[in-house]
Tab-separated table of C-alpha atoms and ligand atoms in Angstrom:
chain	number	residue	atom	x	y	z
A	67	UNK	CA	-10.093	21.911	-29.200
A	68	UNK	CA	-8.060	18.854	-30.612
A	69	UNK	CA	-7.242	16.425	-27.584
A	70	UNK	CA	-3.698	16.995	-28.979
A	71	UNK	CA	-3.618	20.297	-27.519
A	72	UNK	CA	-5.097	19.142	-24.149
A	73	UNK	CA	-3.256	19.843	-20.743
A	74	UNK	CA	-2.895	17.780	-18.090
A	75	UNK	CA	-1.951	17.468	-14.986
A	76	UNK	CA	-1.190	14.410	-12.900
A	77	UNK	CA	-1.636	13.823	-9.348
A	78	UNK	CA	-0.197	10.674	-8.906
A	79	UNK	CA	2.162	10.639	-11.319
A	80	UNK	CA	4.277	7.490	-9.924
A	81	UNK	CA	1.690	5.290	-9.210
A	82	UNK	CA	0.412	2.484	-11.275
A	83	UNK	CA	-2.532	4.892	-13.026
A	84	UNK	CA	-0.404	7.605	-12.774
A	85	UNK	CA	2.521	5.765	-15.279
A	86	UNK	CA	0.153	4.224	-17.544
A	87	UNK	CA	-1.855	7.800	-17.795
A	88	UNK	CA	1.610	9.088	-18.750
A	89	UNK	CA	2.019	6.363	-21.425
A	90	UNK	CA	-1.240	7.231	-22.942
A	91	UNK	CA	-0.098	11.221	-22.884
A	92	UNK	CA	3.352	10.172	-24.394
A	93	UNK	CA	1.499	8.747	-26.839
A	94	UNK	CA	-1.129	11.166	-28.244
A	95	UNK	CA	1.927	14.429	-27.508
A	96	UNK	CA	-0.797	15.776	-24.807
A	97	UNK	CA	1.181	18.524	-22.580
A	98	UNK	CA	1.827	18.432	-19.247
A	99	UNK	CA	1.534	20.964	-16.345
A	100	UNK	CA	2.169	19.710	-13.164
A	101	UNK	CA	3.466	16.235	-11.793
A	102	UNK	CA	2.797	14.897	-8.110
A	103	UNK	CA	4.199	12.325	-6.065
A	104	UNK	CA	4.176	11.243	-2.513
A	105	UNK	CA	8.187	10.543	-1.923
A	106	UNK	CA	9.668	8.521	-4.995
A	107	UNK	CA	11.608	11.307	-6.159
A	108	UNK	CA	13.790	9.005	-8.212
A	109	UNK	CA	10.996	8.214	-10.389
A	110	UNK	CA	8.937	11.743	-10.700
A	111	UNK	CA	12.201	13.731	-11.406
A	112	UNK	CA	12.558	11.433	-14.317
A	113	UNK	CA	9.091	12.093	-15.531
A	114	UNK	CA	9.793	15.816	-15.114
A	115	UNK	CA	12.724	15.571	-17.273
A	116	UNK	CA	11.147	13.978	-19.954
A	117	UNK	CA	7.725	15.644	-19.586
A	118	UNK	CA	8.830	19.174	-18.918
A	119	UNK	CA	5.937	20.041	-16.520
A	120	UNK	CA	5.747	23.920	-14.883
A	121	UNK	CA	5.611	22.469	-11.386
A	122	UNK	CA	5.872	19.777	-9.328
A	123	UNK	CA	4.545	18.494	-6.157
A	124	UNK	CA	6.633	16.280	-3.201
A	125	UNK	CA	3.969	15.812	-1.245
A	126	UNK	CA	6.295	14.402	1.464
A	127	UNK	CA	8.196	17.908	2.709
A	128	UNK	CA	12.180	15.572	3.912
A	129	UNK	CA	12.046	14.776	0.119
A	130	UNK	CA	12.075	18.564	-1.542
A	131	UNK	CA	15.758	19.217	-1.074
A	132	UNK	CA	16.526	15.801	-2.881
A	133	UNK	CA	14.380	16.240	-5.281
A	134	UNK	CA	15.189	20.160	-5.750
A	135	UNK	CA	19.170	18.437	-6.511
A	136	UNK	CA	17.561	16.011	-9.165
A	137	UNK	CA	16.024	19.036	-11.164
A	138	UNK	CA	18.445	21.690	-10.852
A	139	UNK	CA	18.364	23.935	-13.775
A	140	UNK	CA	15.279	22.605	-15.059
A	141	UNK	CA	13.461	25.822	-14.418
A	142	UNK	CA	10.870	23.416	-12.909
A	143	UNK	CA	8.456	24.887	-9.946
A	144	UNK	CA	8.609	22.801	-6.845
A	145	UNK	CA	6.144	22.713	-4.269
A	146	UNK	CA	5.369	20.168	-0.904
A	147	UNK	CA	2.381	19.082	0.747
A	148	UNK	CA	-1.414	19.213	0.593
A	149	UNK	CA	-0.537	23.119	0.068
A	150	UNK	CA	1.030	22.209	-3.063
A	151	UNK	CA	-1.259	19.603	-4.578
A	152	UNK	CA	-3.772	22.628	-4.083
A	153	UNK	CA	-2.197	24.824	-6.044
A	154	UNK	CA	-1.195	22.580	-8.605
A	155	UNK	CA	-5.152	21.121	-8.661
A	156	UNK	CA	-6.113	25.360	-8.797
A	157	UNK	CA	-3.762	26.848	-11.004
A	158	UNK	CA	-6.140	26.808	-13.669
A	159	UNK	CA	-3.495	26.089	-16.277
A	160	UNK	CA	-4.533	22.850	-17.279
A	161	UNK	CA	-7.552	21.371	-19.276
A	162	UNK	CA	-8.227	18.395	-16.915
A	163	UNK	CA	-6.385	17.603	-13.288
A	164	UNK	CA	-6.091	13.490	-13.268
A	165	UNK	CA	-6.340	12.904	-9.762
A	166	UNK	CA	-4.537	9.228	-9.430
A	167	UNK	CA	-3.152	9.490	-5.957
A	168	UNK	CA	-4.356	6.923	-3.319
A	169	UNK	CA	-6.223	7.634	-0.958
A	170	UNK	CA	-9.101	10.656	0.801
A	171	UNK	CA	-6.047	13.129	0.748
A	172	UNK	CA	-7.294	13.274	-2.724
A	173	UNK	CA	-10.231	14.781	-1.453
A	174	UNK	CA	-9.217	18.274	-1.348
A	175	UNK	CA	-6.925	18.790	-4.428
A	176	UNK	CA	-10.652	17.540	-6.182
A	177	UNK	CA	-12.642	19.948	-4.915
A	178	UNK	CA	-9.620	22.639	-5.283
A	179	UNK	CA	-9.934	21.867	-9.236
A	180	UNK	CA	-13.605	22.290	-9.298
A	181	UNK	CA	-13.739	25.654	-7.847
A	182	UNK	CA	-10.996	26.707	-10.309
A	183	UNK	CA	-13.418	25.554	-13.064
A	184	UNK	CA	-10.920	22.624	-14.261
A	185	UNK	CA	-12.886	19.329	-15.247
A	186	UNK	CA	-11.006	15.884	-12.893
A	187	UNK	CA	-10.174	12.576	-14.643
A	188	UNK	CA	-10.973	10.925	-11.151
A	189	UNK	CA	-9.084	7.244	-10.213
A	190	UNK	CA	-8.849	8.542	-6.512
A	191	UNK	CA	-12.029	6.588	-5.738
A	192	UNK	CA	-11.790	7.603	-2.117
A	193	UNK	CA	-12.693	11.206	-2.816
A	194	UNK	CA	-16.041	10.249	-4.032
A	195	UNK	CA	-16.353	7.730	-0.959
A	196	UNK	CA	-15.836	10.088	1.319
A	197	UNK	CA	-16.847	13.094	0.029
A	198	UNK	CA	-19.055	12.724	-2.580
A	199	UNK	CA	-21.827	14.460	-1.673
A	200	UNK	CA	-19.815	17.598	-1.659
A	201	UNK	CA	-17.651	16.943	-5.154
A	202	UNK	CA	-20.814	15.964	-7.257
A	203	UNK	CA	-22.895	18.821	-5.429
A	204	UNK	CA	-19.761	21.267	-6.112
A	205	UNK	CA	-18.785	19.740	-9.637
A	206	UNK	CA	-22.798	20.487	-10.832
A	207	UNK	CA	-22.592	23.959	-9.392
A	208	UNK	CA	-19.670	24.936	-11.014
A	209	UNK	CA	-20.233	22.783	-14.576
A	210	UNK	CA	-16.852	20.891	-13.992
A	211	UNK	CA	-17.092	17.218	-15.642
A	212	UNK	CA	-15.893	14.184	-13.688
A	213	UNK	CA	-14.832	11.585	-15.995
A	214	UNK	CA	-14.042	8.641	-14.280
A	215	UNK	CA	-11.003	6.076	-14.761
A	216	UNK	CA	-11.925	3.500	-12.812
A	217	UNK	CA	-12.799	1.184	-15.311
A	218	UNK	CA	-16.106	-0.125	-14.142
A	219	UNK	CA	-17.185	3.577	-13.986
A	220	UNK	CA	-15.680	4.159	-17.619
A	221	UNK	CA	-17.649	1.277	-18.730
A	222	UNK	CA	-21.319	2.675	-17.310
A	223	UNK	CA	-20.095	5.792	-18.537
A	224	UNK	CA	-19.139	4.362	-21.712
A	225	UNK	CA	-22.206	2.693	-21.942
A	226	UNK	CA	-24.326	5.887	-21.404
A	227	UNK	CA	-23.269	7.925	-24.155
A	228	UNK	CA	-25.792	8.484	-26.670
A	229	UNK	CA	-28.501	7.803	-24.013
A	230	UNK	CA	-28.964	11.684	-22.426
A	231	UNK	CA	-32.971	11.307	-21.111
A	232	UNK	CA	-32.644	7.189	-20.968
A	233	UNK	CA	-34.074	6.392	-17.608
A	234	UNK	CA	-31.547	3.494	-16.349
A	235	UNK	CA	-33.406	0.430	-14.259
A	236	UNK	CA	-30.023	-0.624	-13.061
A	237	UNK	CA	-26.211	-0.883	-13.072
A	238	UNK	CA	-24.428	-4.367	-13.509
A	239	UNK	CA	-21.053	-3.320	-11.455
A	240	UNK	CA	-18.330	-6.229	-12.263
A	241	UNK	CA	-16.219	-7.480	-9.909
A	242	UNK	CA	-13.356	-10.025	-10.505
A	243	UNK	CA	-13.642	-11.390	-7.248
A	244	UNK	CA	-9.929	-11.071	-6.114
A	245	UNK	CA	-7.396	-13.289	-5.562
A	246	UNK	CA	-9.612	-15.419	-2.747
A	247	UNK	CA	-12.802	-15.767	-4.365
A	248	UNK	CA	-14.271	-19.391	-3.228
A	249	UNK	CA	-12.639	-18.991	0.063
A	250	UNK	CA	-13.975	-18.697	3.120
A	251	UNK	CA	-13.903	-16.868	6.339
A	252	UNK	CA	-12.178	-20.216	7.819
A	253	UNK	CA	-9.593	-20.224	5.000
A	254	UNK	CA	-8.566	-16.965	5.208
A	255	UNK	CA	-7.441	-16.588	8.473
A	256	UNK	CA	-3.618	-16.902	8.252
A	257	UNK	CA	-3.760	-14.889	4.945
A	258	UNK	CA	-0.638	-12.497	4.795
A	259	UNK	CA	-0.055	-9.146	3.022
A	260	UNK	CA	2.023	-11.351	0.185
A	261	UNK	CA	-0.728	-13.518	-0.560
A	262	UNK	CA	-3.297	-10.332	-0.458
A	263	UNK	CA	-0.851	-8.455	-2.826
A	264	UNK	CA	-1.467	-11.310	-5.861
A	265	UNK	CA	-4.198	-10.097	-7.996
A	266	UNK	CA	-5.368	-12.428	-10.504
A	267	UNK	CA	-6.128	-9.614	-13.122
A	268	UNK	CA	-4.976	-6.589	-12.739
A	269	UNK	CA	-1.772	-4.772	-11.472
A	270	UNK	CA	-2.329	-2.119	-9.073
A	271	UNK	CA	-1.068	0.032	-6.699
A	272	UNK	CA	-0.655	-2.080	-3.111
A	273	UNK	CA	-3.674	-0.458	-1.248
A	274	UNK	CA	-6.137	-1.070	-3.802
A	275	UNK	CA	-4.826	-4.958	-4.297
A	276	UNK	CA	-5.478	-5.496	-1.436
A	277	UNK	CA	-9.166	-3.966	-1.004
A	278	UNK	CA	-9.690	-6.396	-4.249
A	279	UNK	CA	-8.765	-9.471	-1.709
A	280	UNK	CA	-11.278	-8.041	0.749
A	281	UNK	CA	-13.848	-6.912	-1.878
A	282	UNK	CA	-13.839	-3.537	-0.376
A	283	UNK	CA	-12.796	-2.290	-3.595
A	284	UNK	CA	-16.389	-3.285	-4.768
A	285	UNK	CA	-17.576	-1.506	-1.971
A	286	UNK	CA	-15.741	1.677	-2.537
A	287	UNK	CA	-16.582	1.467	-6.237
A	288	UNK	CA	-20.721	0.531	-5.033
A	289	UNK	CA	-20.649	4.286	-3.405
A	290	UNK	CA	-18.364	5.173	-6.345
A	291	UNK	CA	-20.950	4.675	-8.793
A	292	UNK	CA	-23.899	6.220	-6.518
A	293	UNK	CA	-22.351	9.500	-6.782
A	294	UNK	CA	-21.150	9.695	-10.100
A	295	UNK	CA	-24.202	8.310	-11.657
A	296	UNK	CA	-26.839	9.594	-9.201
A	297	UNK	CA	-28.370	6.309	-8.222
A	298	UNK	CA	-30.418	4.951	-5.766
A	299	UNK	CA	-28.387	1.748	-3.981
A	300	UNK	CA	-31.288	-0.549	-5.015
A	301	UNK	CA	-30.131	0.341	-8.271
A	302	UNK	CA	-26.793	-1.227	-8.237
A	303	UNK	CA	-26.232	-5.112	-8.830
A	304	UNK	CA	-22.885	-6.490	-8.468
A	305	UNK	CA	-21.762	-9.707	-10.378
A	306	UNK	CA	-18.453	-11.829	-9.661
A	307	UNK	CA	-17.266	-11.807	-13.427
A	308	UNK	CA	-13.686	-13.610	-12.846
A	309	UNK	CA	-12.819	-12.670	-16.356
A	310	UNK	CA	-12.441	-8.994	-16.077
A	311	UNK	CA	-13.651	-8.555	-19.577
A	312	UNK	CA	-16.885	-7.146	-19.329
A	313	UNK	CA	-15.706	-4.015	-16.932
A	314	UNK	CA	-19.694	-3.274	-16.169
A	315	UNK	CA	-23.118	-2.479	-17.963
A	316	UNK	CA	-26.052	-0.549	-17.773
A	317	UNK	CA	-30.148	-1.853	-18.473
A	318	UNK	CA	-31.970	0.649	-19.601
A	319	UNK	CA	-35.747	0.709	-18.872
A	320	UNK	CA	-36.358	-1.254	-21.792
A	321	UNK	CA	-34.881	-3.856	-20.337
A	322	UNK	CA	-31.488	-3.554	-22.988
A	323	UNK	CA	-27.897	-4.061	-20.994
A	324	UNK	CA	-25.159	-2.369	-22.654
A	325	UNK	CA	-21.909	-3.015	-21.727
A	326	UNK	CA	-18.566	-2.409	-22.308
A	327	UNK	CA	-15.784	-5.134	-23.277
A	328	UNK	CA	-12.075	-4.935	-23.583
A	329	UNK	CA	-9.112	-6.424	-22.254
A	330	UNK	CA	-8.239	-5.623	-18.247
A	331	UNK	CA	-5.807	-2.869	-19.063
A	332	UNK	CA	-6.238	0.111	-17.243
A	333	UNK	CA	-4.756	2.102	-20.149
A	334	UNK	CA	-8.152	2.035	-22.119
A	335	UNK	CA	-10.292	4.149	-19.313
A	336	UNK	CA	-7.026	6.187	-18.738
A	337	UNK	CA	-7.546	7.510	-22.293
A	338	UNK	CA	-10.960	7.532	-22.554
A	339	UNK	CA	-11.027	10.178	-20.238
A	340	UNK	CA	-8.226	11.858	-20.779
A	341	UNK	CA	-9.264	12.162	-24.617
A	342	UNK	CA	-13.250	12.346	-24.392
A	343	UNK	CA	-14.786	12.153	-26.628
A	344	UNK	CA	-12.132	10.753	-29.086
A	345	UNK	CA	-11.576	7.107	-29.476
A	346	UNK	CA	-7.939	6.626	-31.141
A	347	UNK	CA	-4.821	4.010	-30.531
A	348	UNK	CA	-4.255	2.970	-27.744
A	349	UNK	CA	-1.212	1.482	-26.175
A	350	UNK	CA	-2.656	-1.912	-25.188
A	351	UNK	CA	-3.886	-5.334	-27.214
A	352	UNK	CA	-6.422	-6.467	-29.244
A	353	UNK	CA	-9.372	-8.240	-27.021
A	354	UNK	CA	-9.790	-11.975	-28.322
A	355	UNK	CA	-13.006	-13.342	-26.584
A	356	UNK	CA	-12.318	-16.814	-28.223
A	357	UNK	CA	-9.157	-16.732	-26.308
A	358	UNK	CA	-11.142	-16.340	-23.136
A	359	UNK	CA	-14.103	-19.016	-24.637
A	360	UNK	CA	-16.599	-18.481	-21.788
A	361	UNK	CA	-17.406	-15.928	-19.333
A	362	UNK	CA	-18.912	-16.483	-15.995
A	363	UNK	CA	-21.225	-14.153	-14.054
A	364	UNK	CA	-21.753	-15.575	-10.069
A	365	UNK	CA	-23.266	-13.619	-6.722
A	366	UNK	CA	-20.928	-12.212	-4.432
A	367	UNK	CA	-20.300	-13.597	-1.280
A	368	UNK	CA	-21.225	-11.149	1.421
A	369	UNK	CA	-20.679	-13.207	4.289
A	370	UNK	CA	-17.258	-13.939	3.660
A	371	UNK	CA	-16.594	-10.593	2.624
A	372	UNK	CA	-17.883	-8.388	5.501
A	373	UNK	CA	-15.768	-5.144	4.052
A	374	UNK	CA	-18.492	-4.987	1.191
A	375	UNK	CA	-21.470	-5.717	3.011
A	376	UNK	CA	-20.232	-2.746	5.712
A	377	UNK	CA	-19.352	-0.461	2.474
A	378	UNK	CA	-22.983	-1.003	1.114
A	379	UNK	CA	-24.849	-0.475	4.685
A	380	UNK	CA	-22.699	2.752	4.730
A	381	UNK	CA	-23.573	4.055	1.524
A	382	UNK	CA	-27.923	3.339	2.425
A	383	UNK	CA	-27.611	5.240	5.818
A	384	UNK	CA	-25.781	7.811	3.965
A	385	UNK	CA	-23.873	10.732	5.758
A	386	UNK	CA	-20.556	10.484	7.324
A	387	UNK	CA	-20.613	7.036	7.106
A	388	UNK	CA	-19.130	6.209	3.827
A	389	UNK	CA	-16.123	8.460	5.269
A	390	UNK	CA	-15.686	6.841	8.303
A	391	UNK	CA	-16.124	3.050	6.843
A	392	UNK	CA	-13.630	4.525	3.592
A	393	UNK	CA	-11.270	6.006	6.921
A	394	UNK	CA	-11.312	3.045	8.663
A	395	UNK	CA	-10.558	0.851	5.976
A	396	UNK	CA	-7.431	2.847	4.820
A	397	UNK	CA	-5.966	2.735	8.576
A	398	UNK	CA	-6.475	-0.972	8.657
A	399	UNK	CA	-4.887	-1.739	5.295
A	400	UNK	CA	-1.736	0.244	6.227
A	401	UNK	CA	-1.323	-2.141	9.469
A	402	UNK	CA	-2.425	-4.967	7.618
A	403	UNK	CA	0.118	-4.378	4.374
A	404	UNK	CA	2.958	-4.038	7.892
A	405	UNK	CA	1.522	-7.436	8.885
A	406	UNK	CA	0.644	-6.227	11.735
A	407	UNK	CA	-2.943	-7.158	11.878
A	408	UNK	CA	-4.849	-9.953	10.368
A	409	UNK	CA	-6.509	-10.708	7.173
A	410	UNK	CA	-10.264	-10.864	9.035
A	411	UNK	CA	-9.282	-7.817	10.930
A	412	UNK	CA	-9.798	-5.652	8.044
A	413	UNK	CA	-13.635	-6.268	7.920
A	414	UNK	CA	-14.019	-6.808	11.908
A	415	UNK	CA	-12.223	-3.200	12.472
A	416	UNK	CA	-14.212	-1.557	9.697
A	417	UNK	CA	-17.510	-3.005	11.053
A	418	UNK	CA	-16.251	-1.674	14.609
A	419	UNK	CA	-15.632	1.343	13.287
A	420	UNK	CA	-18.825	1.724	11.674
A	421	UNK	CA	-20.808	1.486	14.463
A	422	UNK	CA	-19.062	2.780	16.913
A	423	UNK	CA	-17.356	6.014	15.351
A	424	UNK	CA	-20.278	8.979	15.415
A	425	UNK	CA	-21.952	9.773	12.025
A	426	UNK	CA	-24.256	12.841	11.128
A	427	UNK	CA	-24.874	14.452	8.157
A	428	UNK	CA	-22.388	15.417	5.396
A	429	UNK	CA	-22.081	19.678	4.942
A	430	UNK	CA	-18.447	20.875	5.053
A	431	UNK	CA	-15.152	19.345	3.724
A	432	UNK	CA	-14.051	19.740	7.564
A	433	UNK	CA	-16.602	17.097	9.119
A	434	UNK	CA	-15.531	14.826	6.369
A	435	UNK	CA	-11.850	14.936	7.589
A	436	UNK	CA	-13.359	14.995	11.017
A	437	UNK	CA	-15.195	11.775	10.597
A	438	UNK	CA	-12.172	10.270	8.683
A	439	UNK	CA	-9.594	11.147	11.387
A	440	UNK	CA	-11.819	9.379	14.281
A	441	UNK	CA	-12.324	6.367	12.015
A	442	UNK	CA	-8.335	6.083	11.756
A	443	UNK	CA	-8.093	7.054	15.286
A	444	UNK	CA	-10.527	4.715	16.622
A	445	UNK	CA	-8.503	1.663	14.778
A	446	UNK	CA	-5.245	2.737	15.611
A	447	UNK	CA	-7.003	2.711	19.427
A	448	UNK	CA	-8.565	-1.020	18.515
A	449	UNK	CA	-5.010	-2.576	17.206
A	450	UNK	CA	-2.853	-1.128	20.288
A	451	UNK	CA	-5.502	-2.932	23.262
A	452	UNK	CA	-5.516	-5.895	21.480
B	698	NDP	P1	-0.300	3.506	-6.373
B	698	NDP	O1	-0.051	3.197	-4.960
B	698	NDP	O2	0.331	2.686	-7.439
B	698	NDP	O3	0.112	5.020	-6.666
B	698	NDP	C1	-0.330	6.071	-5.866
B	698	NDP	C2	0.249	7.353	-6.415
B	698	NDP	O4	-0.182	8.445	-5.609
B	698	NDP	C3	1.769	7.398	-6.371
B	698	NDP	O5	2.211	8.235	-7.414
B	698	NDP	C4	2.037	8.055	-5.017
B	698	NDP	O6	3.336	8.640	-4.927
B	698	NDP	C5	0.959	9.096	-5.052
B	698	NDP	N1	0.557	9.615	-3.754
B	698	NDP	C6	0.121	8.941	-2.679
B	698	NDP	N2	-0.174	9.785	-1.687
B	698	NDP	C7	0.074	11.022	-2.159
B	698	NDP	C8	0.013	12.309	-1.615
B	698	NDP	N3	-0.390	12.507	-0.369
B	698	NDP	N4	0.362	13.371	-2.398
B	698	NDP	C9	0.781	13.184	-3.664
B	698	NDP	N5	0.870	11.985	-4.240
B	698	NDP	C10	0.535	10.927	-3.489
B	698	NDP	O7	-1.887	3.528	-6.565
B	698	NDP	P2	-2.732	3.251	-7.868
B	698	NDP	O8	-2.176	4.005	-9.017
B	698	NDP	O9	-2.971	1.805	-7.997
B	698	NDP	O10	-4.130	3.884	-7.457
B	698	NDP	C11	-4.342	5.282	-7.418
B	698	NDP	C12	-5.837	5.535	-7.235
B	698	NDP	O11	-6.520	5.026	-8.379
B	698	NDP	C13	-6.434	4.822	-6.023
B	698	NDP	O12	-7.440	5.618	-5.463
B	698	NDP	C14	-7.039	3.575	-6.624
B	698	NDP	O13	-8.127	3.089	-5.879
B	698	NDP	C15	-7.489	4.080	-7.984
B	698	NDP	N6	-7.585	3.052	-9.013
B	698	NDP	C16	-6.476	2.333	-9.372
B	698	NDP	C17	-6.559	1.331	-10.325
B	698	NDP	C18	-5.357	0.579	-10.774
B	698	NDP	O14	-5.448	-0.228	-11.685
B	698	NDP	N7	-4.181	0.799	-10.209
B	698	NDP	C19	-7.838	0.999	-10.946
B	698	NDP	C20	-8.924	1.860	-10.544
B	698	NDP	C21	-8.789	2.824	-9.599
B	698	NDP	P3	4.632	7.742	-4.478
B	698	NDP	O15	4.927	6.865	-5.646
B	698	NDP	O16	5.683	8.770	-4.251
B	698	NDP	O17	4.225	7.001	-3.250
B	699	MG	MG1	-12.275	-0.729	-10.593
């Protein structure tokens, strides 16, 4: 099939991957088949009259009767909720389901596409945090691919092709450091959502900015890369690159790193897996590394950064835990982005949370939600005795 005839859907679709995904589809003519949003109807009624999709999703119920006035006589499908992400995810009527929305509600829509057969662009990172035992386990048995956007994970996939049967020693998994890299635990005490919300390099959606500033991001993308790339912890080195220009590399067992450069623009793993195995235009710039003259490459700091330390510990004892620390973490970042708890508070609450929240072993989708619902619950608990 030409990736010109390729159909997509996007869950997502307002969000900062989900725009620049539609860029990259604008671009290249792909078609699309569905649209989801959580409650900017403004925004994905627009899309759906310039995109013409079959269906779309308000995930948010109060907003369907807006957003049913915005497409009147569009002969556009609308459905609500996690019911309607479903179906959109298991229609089976597109090629690939881009699964861009934020957060482990993206859990379920992924696994709905892999039983329809449909292969997943994945940027929802928290699906494979939480659940990733059960997507990769479900994706192999039903020979769906998962090609990832997240561009560290494009890069080592990137850097794996042409390498089927190459045993890898390790991953180099890049991190920019955020916007408080230097800092420490002292310093960042009075830190508020605004300051959180300035990344250095990239421009993202708000919850993900700010698990940058904590490095939980790393964290999430630590487990990330476990699952997708079946690797042993031990296996996975992360580097402080501040530069965001080399997005992550693999060393083979002959000791040979290859990585993959480019400028930070998210629009270059958007396409790469929405066009696999193609490599066309792109709607981004040139990469000039004498602009940049040097790159630097540093340890991260652990101590400061407790989120990633907890996010790594959850990942070796395996289980529930990744869902509860990934649960945890998204209930604290929605207080903390109200300023209603502290910067530090993120880590201390996840750490809390991690050890005090029961664990067990990962079978069903329903003990994931379980776990994830008394890792919110037990923060929620934390931040009202304070
Ligand atoms: P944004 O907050 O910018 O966008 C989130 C999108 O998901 C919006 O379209 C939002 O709709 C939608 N959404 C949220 N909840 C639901 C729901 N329950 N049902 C349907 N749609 C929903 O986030 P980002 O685009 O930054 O990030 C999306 C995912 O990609 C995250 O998991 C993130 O970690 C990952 N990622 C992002 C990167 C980036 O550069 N932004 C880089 C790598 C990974 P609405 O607009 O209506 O709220
Ligand atoms: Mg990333």
């Amino acid at each position: 099939m030409s990736f010109v005839d390729k159909k997509v859907a996007v869950l997502g679709s307002t969000g900062s991957i989900g725009t620049q995904a539609l860029e990259v589809i604008e671009k290249h003519g792909l078609q699309v088949t569905a649209l989801a949003a959580h409650s900017n109807i403004t925004l994905l009624a627009e899309q759906a009259k310039q995109f013409h999709p079959q269906t779309v999703c308000i995930f948010n119920e109060e907003k369907a009767d807006d957003l049913r006035k915005l497409l009147a006589g569009e002969g556009i499908e609308i459905l609500t909720g996690m019911d309607g992400l479903c179906q959109i995810a298991g229609s089976g009527r597109q090629d690939i389901v881009l699964n861009s929305v934020v957060g482990m509600v993206g859990l379920k829509p992924t696994l709905t596409a892999i039983d329809a057969g449909t292969d997943i662009a994945l940027a929802n990172k928290e699906t494979l945090v939480a659940g990733g035992a059960l997507v990769m386990q479900a994706a192999a048995a039903r020979g769906v691919t998962i090609y990832p956007v997240d561009s560290e994970h494009s890069a080592i996939f990137q850097s794996l092709q042409g390498n089927a049967g190459n045993k890898i020693r390790q991953i180099i998994l890049t991190a920019s450091g955020g916007p408080f890299f230097g800092k420490k635990k002292a310093d960042l005490t009075h830190v508020r959502a605004a300051d959180a919300l300035k990344h250095p390099n990239w421009d993202m959606g708000a919850k993900i900015t700010i698990d940058s500033s904590t490095l939980m991001n790393k964290g999430l993308e630590f487990i990330e890369a476990k699952w997708l790339f079946d690797l042993d912890p031990s296996q996975i080195e992360i580097v402080v690159h501040r530069q965001s220009v080399l997005h992550s590399a693999v060393e083979f067992e002959d000791y040979a790193v290859i990585g993959q450069m480019g400028v930070p623009d998210m629009k270059i793993p958007i396409q790469y897996a929405l066009l696999y195995p193609h490599r066309v235009d792109c709607p981004t710039r040139h990469l000039s590394l004498t602009d940049y003259g040097s790159l630097t490459f540093e340890k991260p700091d652990l101590e400061t950064f407790d989120c990633l330390r907890a996010a790594i510990d959850a990942i070796t004892e395996g289980g529930l835990r990744p869902a509860i620390v990934n649960g945890a973490n998204e209930e604290a970042v929605a207080h903390f982005l109200r300023d209603e708890i502290g910067f530090l508070e993120i880590g201390q609450l996840v750490r809390e949370a991690m050890t005090h929240v029961e664990g067990g072993a990962v079978h069903t989708y329903d003990e994931v939600l379980a776990a994830d619902q008394a890792a919110r619950a037990y923060v929620r608990e934390r931040i009202e005795k304070r």
